Structure formats: C-alpha cells, structure tokens
Amino acid sequence: MYNELPADEQSEIEQALVHDADLAAKCADLLLAQRALDSLRQTPRSATVQSILQYSRTFLTAS
C-alpha cells in the first residue's frame, strides 16, 4: 500500500492478489481507507494549539 516492500516481495504480493479474490477485496478496502485517511486534516486547529500552549504555561516557574 505504501510501496515499502522490496521488489521481489511486492511481486509475490501482487501474485497473491491475482489468485485470491478475498485477499484482493480486503486490499481494495484498505486502499480506500488509506485514501480517506490521507485526505483528512493533518494539522490541529489553531484553538487546539492555543489550548495546549496555555496549559503548558501553567508549568512555567519564575526564575
């Protein structure tokens, strides 16, 4: 799914997908889920960042 396998292992997986319909269907589901997750927001909202920063200031001590 992320093209992280060596070429020989990737070839074996591709052959397994060709010959196993259930495996191919599961792989297709995983690819759809991957695309859906990749399209989600990847940065926190500004309000979330501000809340974390405000909370972290409670641990600062006067020097």
GROMACS .gro file of C-alpha atoms in nm:
model
   63
    1MET     CA    1   0.000   0.000   0.000
    2TYR     CA    2   0.286   0.237   0.072
    3ASN     CA    3   0.531   0.076  -0.173
    4GLU     CA    4   0.760  -0.016   0.114
    5LEU     CA    5   0.843  -0.374   0.018
    6PRO     CA    6   1.142  -0.493  -0.180
    7ALA     CA    7   1.056  -0.566  -0.544
    8ASP     CA    8   1.061  -0.945  -0.503
    9GLU     CA    9   0.822  -0.938  -0.208
   10GLN     CA   10   0.596  -0.690  -0.383
   11SER     CA   11   0.579  -0.924  -0.682
   12GLU     CA   12   0.476  -1.211  -0.454
   13ILE     CA   13   0.200  -0.999  -0.301
   14GLU     CA   14   0.075  -0.895  -0.643
   15GLN     CA   15   0.058  -1.260  -0.750
   16ALA     CA   16  -0.132  -1.350  -0.434
   17LEU     CA   17  -0.381  -1.071  -0.507
   18VAL     CA   18  -0.434  -1.202  -0.860
   19HIS     CA   19  -0.512  -1.553  -0.735
   20ASP     CA   20  -0.708  -1.476  -0.415
   21ALA     CA   21  -1.029  -1.275  -0.460
   22ASP     CA   22  -1.087  -1.237  -0.085
   23LEU     CA   23  -0.736  -1.102  -0.033
   24ALA     CA   24  -0.781  -0.864  -0.328
   25ALA     CA   25  -1.111  -0.737  -0.183
   26LYS     CA   26  -0.952  -0.676   0.156
   27CYS     CA   27  -0.662  -0.497  -0.009
   28ALA     CA   28  -0.907  -0.277  -0.204
   29ASP     CA   29  -1.086  -0.189   0.121
   30LEU     CA   30  -0.755  -0.097   0.282
   31LEU     CA   31  -0.660   0.122  -0.015
   32LEU     CA   32  -0.993   0.306   0.009
   33ALA     CA   33  -0.941   0.357   0.382
   34GLN     CA   34  -0.587   0.480   0.317
   35ARG     CA   35  -0.711   0.738   0.066
   36ALA     CA   36  -0.984   0.854   0.305
   37LEU     CA   37  -0.737   0.891   0.593
   38ASP     CA   38  -0.477   1.067   0.378
   39SER     CA   39  -0.734   1.331   0.285
   40LEU     CA   40  -0.806   1.423   0.648
   41ARG     CA   41  -0.673   1.738   0.806
   42GLN     CA   42  -0.318   1.684   0.923
   43THR     CA   43  -0.274   1.992   1.137
   44PRO     CA   44  -0.453   2.080   1.457
   45ARG     CA   45  -0.695   2.369   1.474
   46SER     CA   46  -0.549   2.696   1.598
   47ALA     CA   47  -0.771   2.681   1.907
   48THR     CA   48  -0.624   2.342   1.996
   49VAL     CA   49  -0.268   2.473   1.967
   50GLN     CA   50  -0.356   2.772   2.183
   51SER     CA   51  -0.514   2.549   2.449
   52ILE     CA   52  -0.201   2.334   2.463
   53LEU     CA   53   0.024   2.638   2.486
   54GLN     CA   54  -0.192   2.789   2.760
   55TYR     CA   55  -0.182   2.464   2.954
   56SER     CA   56   0.195   2.437   2.917
   57ARG     CA   57   0.237   2.786   3.064
   58THR     CA   58   0.095   2.658   3.392
   59PHE     CA   59   0.420   2.465   3.439
   60LEU     CA   60   0.649   2.762   3.393
   61THR     CA   61   0.811   2.880   3.711
   62ALA     CA   62   0.950   3.224   3.782
   63SER     CA   63   1.329   3.225   3.776
   0.00000   0.00000   0.00000
